[in-house]
GROMACS .gro file of C-alpha atoms in nm:
model
  436
    1MET     CA    1  -1.613  -4.324  -0.373
    2TYR     CA    2  -1.827  -4.214  -0.111
    3GLN     CA    3  -1.596  -4.385   0.201
    4GLU     CA    4  -1.283  -4.219   0.043
    5ILE     CA    5  -1.454  -3.865   0.070
    6SER     CA    6  -1.589  -3.919   0.388
    7GLN     CA    7  -1.258  -3.992   0.547
    8LEU     CA    8  -1.105  -3.642   0.405
    9LEU     CA    9  -1.019  -3.426   0.710
   10MET     CA   10  -0.817  -3.097   0.586
   11TYR     CA   11  -0.987  -3.073   0.283
   12GLY     CA   12  -1.322  -3.235   0.431
   13ASP     CA   13  -1.523  -2.935   0.461
   14LEU     CA   14  -1.711  -2.977   0.130
   15ASP     CA   15  -1.955  -2.753   0.010
   16ARG     CA   16  -2.295  -2.955   0.007
   17GLU     CA   17  -2.404  -2.851  -0.312
   18GLY     CA   18  -2.081  -2.874  -0.461
   19ILE     CA   19  -1.979  -3.157  -0.728
   20LEU     CA   20  -1.720  -3.346  -0.524
   21PHE     CA   21  -1.999  -3.393  -0.217
   22GLN     CA   22  -2.280  -3.447  -0.466
   23MET     CA   23  -2.075  -3.731  -0.635
   24GLY     CA   24  -2.014  -3.900  -0.308
   25GLU     CA   25  -2.373  -3.891  -0.191
   26LEU     CA   26  -2.481  -4.060  -0.555
   27PHE     CA   27  -2.189  -4.306  -0.496
   28ARG     CA   28  -2.288  -4.378  -0.179
   29ARG     CA   29  -2.622  -4.479  -0.289
   30TYR     CA   30  -2.489  -4.674  -0.583
   31GLU     CA   31  -2.266  -4.862  -0.317
   32ALA     CA   32  -2.534  -4.938  -0.087
   33GLY     CA   33  -2.739  -5.125  -0.356
   34GLY     CA   34  -3.123  -5.124  -0.362
   35TYR     CA   35  -3.126  -4.787  -0.559
   36ASP     CA   36  -3.383  -4.656  -0.821
   37ARG     CA   37  -3.152  -4.687  -1.150
   38MET     CA   38  -3.332  -4.401  -1.362
   39GLU     CA   39  -3.310  -4.151  -1.045
   40LEU     CA   40  -2.962  -4.250  -0.974
   41VAL     CA   41  -2.881  -4.212  -1.351
   42SER     CA   42  -3.026  -3.868  -1.377
   43GLY     CA   43  -2.852  -3.762  -1.049
   44ILE     CA   44  -2.506  -3.883  -1.197
   45TYR     CA   45  -2.599  -3.691  -1.520
   46THR     CA   46  -2.678  -3.395  -1.370
   47GLN     CA   47  -2.350  -3.390  -1.203
   48VAL     CA   48  -2.155  -3.461  -1.530
   49LYS     CA   49  -2.338  -3.167  -1.675
   50ARG     CA   50  -2.188  -2.979  -1.423
   51LEU     CA   51  -1.809  -3.102  -1.506
   52LEU     CA   52  -1.893  -3.011  -1.848
   53GLU     CA   53  -2.000  -2.647  -1.758
   54THR     CA   54  -1.688  -2.596  -1.556
   55ALA     CA   55  -1.466  -2.719  -1.841
   56THR     CA   56  -1.639  -2.485  -2.075
   57ASP     CA   57  -1.600  -2.202  -1.820
   58TYR     CA   58  -1.250  -2.252  -1.784
   59GLY     CA   59  -1.137  -2.409  -2.125
   60PHE     CA   60  -1.036  -2.760  -1.983
   61ASP     CA   61  -0.946  -3.046  -2.226
   62GLY     CA   62  -0.860  -3.420  -2.164
   63ASN     CA   63  -0.951  -3.604  -1.835
   64LEU     CA   64  -1.219  -3.377  -1.684
   65TRP     CA   65  -1.257  -3.544  -1.374
   66HIS     CA   66  -0.881  -3.515  -1.309
   67ASN     CA   67  -0.928  -3.134  -1.405
   68TYR     CA   68  -1.209  -3.085  -1.160
   69LEU     CA   69  -0.996  -3.261  -0.860
   70THR     CA   70  -0.704  -3.032  -0.918
   71PHE     CA   71  -0.892  -2.722  -0.952
   72PHE     CA   72  -1.078  -2.832  -0.634
   73LEU     CA   73  -0.733  -2.849  -0.477
   74MET     CA   74  -0.600  -2.522  -0.605
   75MET     CA   75  -0.919  -2.364  -0.479
   76SER     CA   76  -0.929  -2.516  -0.133
   77GLU     CA   77  -0.820  -2.271   0.132
   78ASN     CA   78  -0.771  -2.424   0.447
   79PRO     CA   79  -0.487  -2.364   0.740
   80PHE     CA   80  -0.255  -2.576   0.560
   81SER     CA   81  -0.256  -2.450   0.213
   82ILE     CA   82  -0.256  -2.092   0.305
   83THR     CA   83   0.049  -2.178   0.534
   84CYS     CA   84   0.214  -2.342   0.233
   85GLU     CA   85   0.114  -2.029   0.020
   86LYS     CA   86   0.345  -1.839   0.265
   87THR     CA   87   0.642  -2.057   0.364
   88GLY     CA   88   0.587  -2.373   0.129
   89ALA     CA   89   0.565  -2.705   0.305
   90LYS     CA   90   0.739  -2.758   0.646
   91ASP     CA   91   0.782  -3.071   0.844
   92GLY     CA   92   0.532  -3.121   1.107
   93SER     CA   93   0.251  -3.330   1.244
   94VAL     CA   94   0.000  -3.186   0.989
   95ASN     CA   95   0.182  -3.324   0.712
   96GLU     CA   96   0.085  -3.681   0.808
   97LEU     CA   97  -0.271  -3.576   0.810
   98VAL     CA   98  -0.242  -3.403   0.493
   99GLU     CA   99  -0.083  -3.698   0.329
  100ASN     CA  100  -0.383  -3.898   0.412
  101ASP     CA  101  -0.600  -3.654   0.247
  102PHE     CA  102  -0.379  -3.684  -0.027
  103ARG     CA  103  -0.402  -4.067  -0.050
  104ILE     CA  104  -0.731  -4.044  -0.086
  105PHE     CA  105  -0.722  -3.768  -0.370
  106LYS     CA  106  -0.496  -4.042  -0.547
  107ARG     CA  107  -0.748  -4.327  -0.543
  108LEU     CA  108  -1.001  -4.049  -0.652
  109PHE     CA  109  -0.785  -3.987  -0.928
  110ASP     CA  110  -0.739  -4.350  -0.983
  111TYR     CA  111  -1.149  -4.425  -0.944
  112ASP     CA  112  -1.250  -4.682  -1.188
  113PHE     CA  113  -1.592  -4.580  -1.334
  114GLY     CA  114  -1.588  -4.870  -1.579
  115PRO     CA  115  -1.799  -5.078  -1.336
  116VAL     CA  116  -2.067  -4.834  -1.266
  117GLU     CA  117  -2.115  -4.757  -1.622
  118ARG     CA  118  -2.168  -5.140  -1.672
  119ASP     CA  119  -2.419  -5.174  -1.387
  120LEU     CA  120  -2.621  -4.836  -1.477
  121GLY     CA  121  -2.599  -4.877  -1.869
  122ILE     CA  122  -2.443  -4.530  -1.914
  123ARG     CA  123  -2.086  -4.431  -2.082
  124CYS     CA  124  -2.058  -4.057  -1.964
  125PHE     CA  125  -1.735  -4.130  -1.755
  126SER     CA  126  -1.563  -4.280  -2.036
  127VAL     CA  127  -1.612  -3.939  -2.255
  128LEU     CA  128  -1.503  -3.738  -1.984
  129SER     CA  129  -1.182  -3.926  -1.912
  130ASP     CA  130  -1.075  -3.822  -2.275
  131TYR     CA  131  -1.262  -3.502  -2.365
  132ARG     CA  132  -1.210  -3.261  -2.654
  133ALA     CA  133  -1.357  -2.936  -2.648
  134ILE     CA  134  -1.481  -2.810  -2.967
  135HIS     CA  135  -1.390  -2.427  -3.138
  136LYS     CA  136  -1.212  -2.382  -2.792
  137LYS     CA  137  -1.044  -2.054  -2.905
  138ASP     CA  138  -1.398  -1.926  -2.971
  139PHE     CA  139  -1.493  -1.930  -2.621
  140MET     CA  140  -1.375  -1.643  -2.365
  141TYR     CA  141  -1.239  -1.790  -2.037
  142ASN     CA  142  -0.931  -1.754  -1.846
  143ARG     CA  143  -0.626  -1.920  -2.005
  144ASN     CA  144  -0.418  -1.858  -1.730
  145VAL     CA  145  -0.625  -2.084  -1.503
  146SER     CA  146  -0.693  -2.350  -1.783
  147GLU     CA  147  -0.318  -2.371  -1.829
  148LYS     CA  148  -0.224  -2.401  -1.494
  149VAL     CA  149  -0.485  -2.651  -1.386
  150GLN     CA  150  -0.415  -2.861  -1.673
  151ALA     CA  151  -0.053  -2.845  -1.609
  152LEU     CA  152  -0.078  -2.985  -1.226
  153SER     CA  153  -0.338  -3.212  -1.365
  154ARG     CA  154  -0.108  -3.440  -1.601
  155ARG     CA  155   0.156  -3.403  -1.297
  156LEU     CA  156  -0.073  -3.554  -1.041
  157GLU     CA  157  -0.162  -3.819  -1.289
  158GLU     CA  158   0.177  -3.922  -1.319
  159ALA     CA  159   0.245  -3.925  -0.897
  160ALA     CA  160   0.319  -4.268  -0.804
  161ASP     CA  161   0.202  -4.221  -0.459
  162GLU     CA  162   0.078  -3.976  -0.215
  163LYS     CA  163   0.431  -3.817  -0.128
  164GLU     CA  164   0.469  -3.726  -0.489
  165PHE     CA  165   0.102  -3.606  -0.491
  166PHE     CA  166   0.208  -3.394  -0.174
  167ASP     CA  167   0.525  -3.242  -0.348
  168ALA     CA  168   0.309  -3.151  -0.668
  169VAL     CA  169   0.029  -2.982  -0.488
  170THR     CA  170   0.237  -2.786  -0.208
  171GLY     CA  171   0.484  -2.692  -0.467
  172PHE     CA  172   0.202  -2.513  -0.651
  173TYR     CA  173   0.088  -2.338  -0.358
  174ARG     CA  174   0.430  -2.206  -0.278
  175ASP     CA  175   0.475  -2.102  -0.636
  176TYR     CA  176   0.140  -1.928  -0.675
  177GLY     CA  177  -0.065  -1.963  -0.393
  178VAL     CA  178  -0.398  -2.089  -0.311
  179GLY     CA  179  -0.758  -1.989  -0.428
  180MET     CA  180  -0.862  -1.730  -0.643
  181PHE     CA  181  -0.549  -1.510  -0.582
  182GLY     CA  182  -0.325  -1.798  -0.682
  183LEU     CA  183  -0.529  -1.807  -1.020
  184ASN     CA  184  -0.603  -1.534  -1.128
  185LYS     CA  185  -0.436  -1.176  -1.211
  186ALA     CA  186  -0.712  -0.914  -1.148
  187PHE     CA  187  -1.038  -0.898  -0.979
  188ARG     CA  188  -1.342  -0.679  -0.887
  189ILE     CA  189  -1.540  -0.645  -0.592
  190GLU     CA  190  -1.891  -0.727  -0.564
  191GLU     CA  191  -2.179  -0.597  -0.309
  192GLN     CA  192  -2.371  -0.875  -0.162
  193PRO     CA  193  -2.751  -0.843  -0.114
  194GLN     CA  194  -2.730  -0.937   0.243
  195GLY     CA  195  -2.442  -0.709   0.297
  196GLY     CA  196  -2.043  -0.708   0.241
  197ILE     CA  197  -1.858  -0.806  -0.032
  198VAL     CA  198  -1.664  -1.091  -0.237
  199PHE     CA  199  -1.390  -1.104  -0.483
  200CYS     CA  200  -1.481  -1.190  -0.842
  201PRO     CA  201  -1.196  -1.282  -1.086
  202ILE     CA  202  -1.168  -1.101  -1.421
  203ASN     CA  203  -1.148  -1.390  -1.644
  204ASN     CA  204  -1.086  -1.184  -1.981
  205MET     CA  205  -0.836  -0.945  -1.869
  206GLU     CA  206  -0.658  -0.799  -2.164
  207LEU     CA  207  -0.270  -0.961  -2.220
  208VAL     CA  208  -0.113  -0.607  -2.301
  209LEU     CA  209   0.256  -0.567  -2.270
  210LEU     CA  210   0.463  -0.232  -2.188
  211ASP     CA  211   0.602  -0.291  -2.506
  212ASP     CA  212   0.276  -0.239  -2.684
  213LEU     CA  213   0.223   0.096  -2.561
  214VAL     CA  214   0.414   0.309  -2.823
  215GLY     CA  215   0.614   0.601  -2.670
  216TYR     CA  216   0.589   0.712  -2.327
  217GLU     CA  217   0.923   0.552  -2.249
  218ILE     CA  218   0.996   0.755  -1.933
  219GLN     CA  219   0.649   0.705  -1.776
  220LYS     CA  220   0.660   0.360  -1.833
  221GLN     CA  221   1.018   0.344  -1.677
  222LYS     CA  222   0.888   0.542  -1.352
  223LEU     CA  223   0.580   0.287  -1.319
  224ILE     CA  224   0.820  -0.015  -1.333
  225ASP     CA  225   1.109   0.141  -1.073
  226ASN     CA  226   0.817   0.177  -0.830
  227THR     CA  227   0.643  -0.164  -0.903
  228GLU     CA  228   0.967  -0.334  -0.905
  229ALA     CA  229   1.046  -0.201  -0.548
  230PHE     CA  230   0.707  -0.301  -0.432
  231VAL     CA  231   0.703  -0.689  -0.551
  232ARG     CA  232   1.040  -0.713  -0.420
  233GLY     CA  233   0.945  -0.604  -0.066
  234ARG     CA  234   1.150  -0.233  -0.060
  235LYS     CA  235   0.962   0.085  -0.007
  236ALA     CA  236   0.734   0.185  -0.283
  237ASN     CA  237   0.457   0.476  -0.330
  238ASN     CA  238   0.117   0.482  -0.427
  239VAL     CA  239   0.101   0.626  -0.791
  240LEU     CA  240  -0.131   0.840  -0.981
  241LEU     CA  241  -0.113   0.840  -1.353
  242PHE     CA  242  -0.283   1.161  -1.473
  243GLY     CA  243  -0.309   1.348  -1.837
  244ASP     CA  244  -0.495   1.331  -2.143
  245SER     CA  245  -0.749   1.070  -2.231
  246GLY     CA  246  -0.665   0.782  -2.468
  247THR     CA  247  -0.281   0.844  -2.395
  248GLY     CA  248  -0.235   0.491  -2.243
  249LYS     CA  249  -0.254   0.544  -1.836
  250SER     CA  250  -0.481   0.257  -1.814
  251THR     CA  251  -0.308   0.028  -2.063
  252SER     CA  252   0.003   0.086  -1.869
  253ILE     CA  253  -0.124  -0.058  -1.504
  254LYS     CA  254  -0.304  -0.344  -1.691
  255ALA     CA  255   0.048  -0.441  -1.860
  256ILE     CA  256   0.237  -0.395  -1.528
  257VAL     CA  257   0.014  -0.646  -1.364
  258ASN     CA  258   0.089  -0.889  -1.678
  259ARG     CA  259   0.448  -0.840  -1.637
  260TYR     CA  260   0.483  -0.921  -1.243
  261TYR     CA  261   0.177  -1.166  -1.218
  262GLU     CA  262   0.458  -1.445  -1.164
  263ASP     CA  263   0.600  -1.235  -0.879
  264GLY     CA  264   0.277  -1.222  -0.699
  265LEU     CA  265   0.114  -0.914  -0.806
  266ARG     CA  266  -0.227  -0.889  -0.810
  267MET     CA  267  -0.501  -0.640  -0.905
  268ILE     CA  268  -0.815  -0.532  -0.720
  269GLU     CA  269  -1.029  -0.307  -0.935
  270ILE     CA  270  -1.232  -0.068  -0.736
  271TYR     CA  271  -1.527   0.205  -0.860
  272LYS     CA  272  -1.576   0.545  -0.673
  273HIS     CA  273  -1.924   0.443  -0.551
  274GLN     CA  274  -1.718   0.147  -0.358
  275PHE     CA  275  -1.482   0.368  -0.182
  276ARG     CA  276  -1.685   0.282   0.174
  277TYR     CA  277  -1.543  -0.074   0.139
  278LEU     CA  278  -1.180   0.012   0.111
  279SER     CA  279  -1.138  -0.068   0.483
  280ALA     CA  280  -1.322  -0.407   0.442
  281VAL     CA  281  -1.130  -0.471   0.111
  282ILE     CA  282  -0.784  -0.416   0.262
  283SER     CA  283  -0.869  -0.637   0.596
  284MET     CA  284  -0.936  -0.924   0.331
  285ILE     CA  285  -0.609  -0.902   0.153
  286LYS     CA  286  -0.355  -0.754   0.417
  287ASN     CA  287  -0.233  -1.147   0.547
  288ARG     CA  288  -0.222  -1.303   0.218
  289ASN     CA  289   0.123  -1.362   0.062
  290TYR     CA  290   0.066  -1.148  -0.251
  291LYS     CA  291   0.138  -0.769  -0.320
  292PHE     CA  292  -0.176  -0.590  -0.405
  293ILE     CA  293  -0.252  -0.291  -0.649
  294ILE     CA  294  -0.585  -0.123  -0.565
  295TYR     CA  295  -0.688  -0.016  -0.923
  296MET     CA  296  -0.905   0.289  -0.953
  297ASP     CA  297  -0.954   0.406  -1.300
  298ASP     CA  298  -1.066   0.765  -1.438
  299LEU     CA  299  -1.053   0.869  -1.057
  300SER     CA  300  -1.236   1.207  -1.049
  301PHE     CA  301  -1.485   1.423  -0.804
  302GLU     CA  302  -1.731   1.674  -0.837
  303GLU     CA  303  -1.751   1.941  -0.583
  304PHE     CA  304  -2.066   1.760  -0.414
  305GLU     CA  305  -1.897   1.417  -0.402
  306ILE     CA  306  -1.744   1.349  -0.039
  307GLU     CA  307  -1.591   0.980  -0.116
  308TYR     CA  308  -1.259   1.116  -0.154
  309LYS     CA  309  -1.256   1.151   0.229
  310TYR     CA  310  -1.244   0.748   0.248
  311LEU     CA  311  -0.945   0.742   0.015
  312LYS     CA  312  -0.767   0.995   0.194
  313ALA     CA  313  -0.808   0.817   0.516
  314VAL     CA  314  -0.690   0.473   0.353
  315ILE     CA  315  -0.382   0.628   0.179
  316GLU     CA  316  -0.222   0.773   0.478
  317GLY     CA  317  -0.410   0.945   0.790
  318GLY     CA  318  -0.621   0.654   0.925
  319VAL     CA  319  -0.567   0.496   1.267
  320GLU     CA  320  -0.475   0.172   1.106
  321THR     CA  321  -0.150   0.158   0.943
  322LYS     CA  322  -0.178   0.038   0.563
  323PRO     CA  323  -0.003  -0.283   0.499
  324GLU     CA  324   0.308  -0.317   0.322
  325ASN     CA  325   0.171  -0.553   0.078
  326ILE     CA  326  -0.101  -0.284  -0.094
  327LEU     CA  327  -0.047   0.015  -0.322
  328ILE     CA  328  -0.292   0.235  -0.458
  329TYR     CA  329  -0.248   0.288  -0.857
  330ALA     CA  330  -0.509   0.536  -1.020
  331THR     CA  331  -0.548   0.711  -1.332
  332SER     CA  332  -0.739   1.041  -1.393
  333ASN     CA  333  -0.785   1.310  -1.674
  334ARG     CA  334  -0.741   1.565  -1.370
  335ARG     CA  335  -0.407   1.666  -1.213
  336HIS     CA  336  -0.584   1.751  -0.893
  337LEU     CA  337  -0.846   1.498  -0.907
  338ILE     CA  338  -1.107   1.690  -0.770
  339ARG     CA  339  -1.292   1.990  -0.936
  340GLU     CA  340  -1.188   2.325  -0.845
  341SER     CA  341  -1.416   2.648  -0.893
  342TRP     CA  342  -1.311   3.005  -0.832
  343SER     CA  343  -1.532   3.043  -0.553
  344ASP     CA  344  -1.267   2.802  -0.383
  345ARG     CA  345  -1.019   3.052  -0.449
  346ASN     CA  346  -1.229   3.372  -0.382
  347ASP     CA  347  -1.264   3.363  -0.003
  348GLN     CA  348  -0.937   3.516   0.081
  349ASP     CA  349  -0.867   3.664   0.413
  350ASN     CA  350  -0.650   3.998   0.306
  351SER     CA  351  -0.605   4.115   0.646
  352ASN     CA  352  -0.353   3.788   0.689
  353ASP     CA  353  -0.251   3.811   0.335
  354LYS     CA  354  -0.404   3.432   0.261
  355HIS     CA  355  -0.394   3.322  -0.082
  356HIS     CA  356  -0.511   2.986  -0.051
  357SER     CA  357  -0.839   2.889   0.093
  358ASP     CA  358  -0.876   2.603   0.319
  359THR     CA  359  -1.111   2.440   0.072
  360VAL     CA  360  -0.837   2.445  -0.189
  361GLU     CA  361  -0.577   2.305   0.063
  362GLU     CA  362  -0.818   2.037   0.147
  363LYS     CA  363  -0.890   1.920  -0.211
  364LEU     CA  364  -0.534   1.938  -0.292
  365SER     CA  365  -0.403   1.765  -0.015
  366LEU     CA  366  -0.558   1.412  -0.187
  367VAL     CA  367  -0.340   1.384  -0.475
  368ASN     CA  368  -0.032   1.496  -0.228
  369ARG     CA  369  -0.071   1.156  -0.070
  370PHE     CA  370   0.024   0.990  -0.386
  371GLY     CA  371   0.438   0.956  -0.360
  372VAL     CA  372   0.454   0.931  -0.743
  373THR     CA  373   0.263   1.128  -0.998
  374ILE     CA  374   0.314   1.028  -1.385
  375SER     CA  375   0.200   1.260  -1.659
  376TYR     CA  376   0.088   1.114  -1.983
  377SER     CA  377   0.029   1.407  -2.253
  378LYS     CA  378  -0.122   1.402  -2.562
  379PRO     CA  379   0.109   1.362  -2.852
  380ASN     CA  380   0.214   1.598  -3.104
  381GLN     CA  381   0.139   1.534  -3.455
  382LYS     CA  382   0.486   1.393  -3.522
  383GLU     CA  383   0.459   1.169  -3.245
  384TYR     CA  384   0.107   1.063  -3.340
  385PHE     CA  385   0.221   0.945  -3.693
  386HIS     CA  386   0.541   0.772  -3.507
  387ILE     CA  387   0.233   0.571  -3.328
  388VAL     CA  388   0.079   0.516  -3.638
  389THR     CA  389   0.344   0.354  -3.825
  390GLU     CA  390   0.466   0.170  -3.550
  391LEU     CA  391   0.152   0.000  -3.498
  392ALA     CA  392   0.079  -0.040  -3.879
  393LYS     CA  393   0.387  -0.235  -3.886
  394ARG     CA  394   0.296  -0.460  -3.573
  395ALA     CA  395  -0.026  -0.533  -3.755
  396GLY     CA  396   0.135  -0.639  -4.105
  397ILE     CA  397  -0.039  -0.335  -4.273
  398SER     CA  398   0.209  -0.261  -4.571
  399MET     CA  399   0.095   0.085  -4.698
  400PRO     CA  400   0.351   0.361  -4.792
  401GLU     CA  401   0.408   0.595  -4.512
  402GLU     CA  402   0.278   0.898  -4.681
  403GLU     CA  403  -0.057   0.765  -4.757
  404LEU     CA  404  -0.074   0.616  -4.378
  405CYS     CA  405   0.000   0.964  -4.243
  406ALA     CA  406  -0.235   1.123  -4.463
  407GLN     CA  407  -0.509   0.898  -4.390
  408ALA     CA  408  -0.443   0.863  -4.026
  409ASN     CA  409  -0.446   1.255  -3.989
  410LYS     CA  410  -0.782   1.253  -4.168
  411TRP     CA  411  -0.912   1.002  -3.915
  412GLU     CA  412  -0.807   1.196  -3.623
  413LEU     CA  413  -0.980   1.499  -3.732
  414ASN     CA  414  -1.300   1.319  -3.726
  415HIS     CA  415  -1.281   1.080  -3.444
  416GLY     CA  416  -1.164   1.280  -3.114
  417GLY     CA  417  -0.818   1.421  -3.223
  418ILE     CA  418  -0.465   1.304  -3.165
  419SER     CA  419  -0.377   1.020  -2.899
  420GLY     CA  420  -0.275   0.638  -2.890
  421ARG     CA  421  -0.620   0.556  -2.864
  422THR     CA  422  -0.721   0.730  -3.178
  423ALA     CA  423  -0.420   0.586  -3.361
  424GLN     CA  424  -0.489   0.234  -3.253
  425GLN     CA  425  -0.887   0.280  -3.371
  426PHE     CA  426  -0.752   0.384  -3.704
  427ILE     CA  427  -0.533   0.084  -3.740
  428ASN     CA  428  -0.842  -0.134  -3.645
  429ASN     CA  429  -1.022   0.023  -3.934
  430LEU     CA  430  -0.779  -0.018  -4.156
  431LEU     CA  431  -0.746  -0.381  -4.033
  432GLY     CA  432  -1.142  -0.432  -4.086
  433ARG     CA  433  -1.120  -0.302  -4.435
  434VAL     CA  434  -0.831  -0.544  -4.530
  435GLN     CA  435  -1.012  -0.831  -4.373
  436GLU     CA  436  -1.340  -0.754  -4.593
   0.00000   0.00000   0.00000
């Protein structure tokens, strides 16, 4: 195994602490002979434990060694894989070098651990080759990653040679991309102690659909139209969803990402205190073959906060043009995002008959930089009862409609008033009582 791993070229820049590198070092000692058996077994068990931890994190089943190698190939960002993400595999001299790497990975897939287990008196690799997770449904993991890794792993197991291996891997790069962006829908950014930021996948993003949001058909269609244009490469606008709390603004954006993930749409969630990193975020994603929504939830600013200036510069007005593969979608309970005070409107210059201060104009200029604004207003009582009855029907609650609405009315009086969120909380309460 060590000889194979040491000959990797395009995929040879291994993390020295990674499982593949460590396994290569362990098998180098095994193949050289003269090793301390207990020390070698301990080292192998450490890496097997890491394989099991990876399987738990991502919900892998079957051959965990194959799943790990597949995951490694999916996550390997190098000049070849990035090019395949953009254009697919093209004829060129580099293909011969990459096929040699895939010939090595084919050997790693087919590696016979039997002699190692017999010589060391262990049986861990045999268990890993046909692994069955216990109570898999009880664990929180990214099912999208799990399904894609295992599907490609099965394809690579069936590959007759390195050319079929090459076609399977490069086909995945073309269809889904490479690295974390290829496997995940949504991300947040994390500041590093030494400075800078990294992207962290959101593994448990809610699998909500637009149809799950009852009502708001006009609002949802506006969001679909803008996003559809964006993912098809046409001109599209930044979007602000504003209105009452609990009306489905955030749900709509999550649903739109789920809907267009297969078309290359990804979402990066960023918080107000991270706005100073906006330029860095954009520079890290502007050349990738995806469409990115930078998502800002519950966006609003107090009078003393100046972070909105970073946002204004990025949306429109900075020296660098905003890339075509990036849009900003934000939700807010405030129509104008920034709190206005009466003092803002009090500094009028009567001699020139000015009725709007420069302060007001600067604050309002932020919302004007969102090309599409969509209002989500609180439902009236009739609409609220419609939402309740529709959610109850979907949940399988068979309660007379009159009684259902009467209970829903009592619930909203004590739980924050009429909204779609209140309706869902009422249904959750009913389901909890039924399951007792």
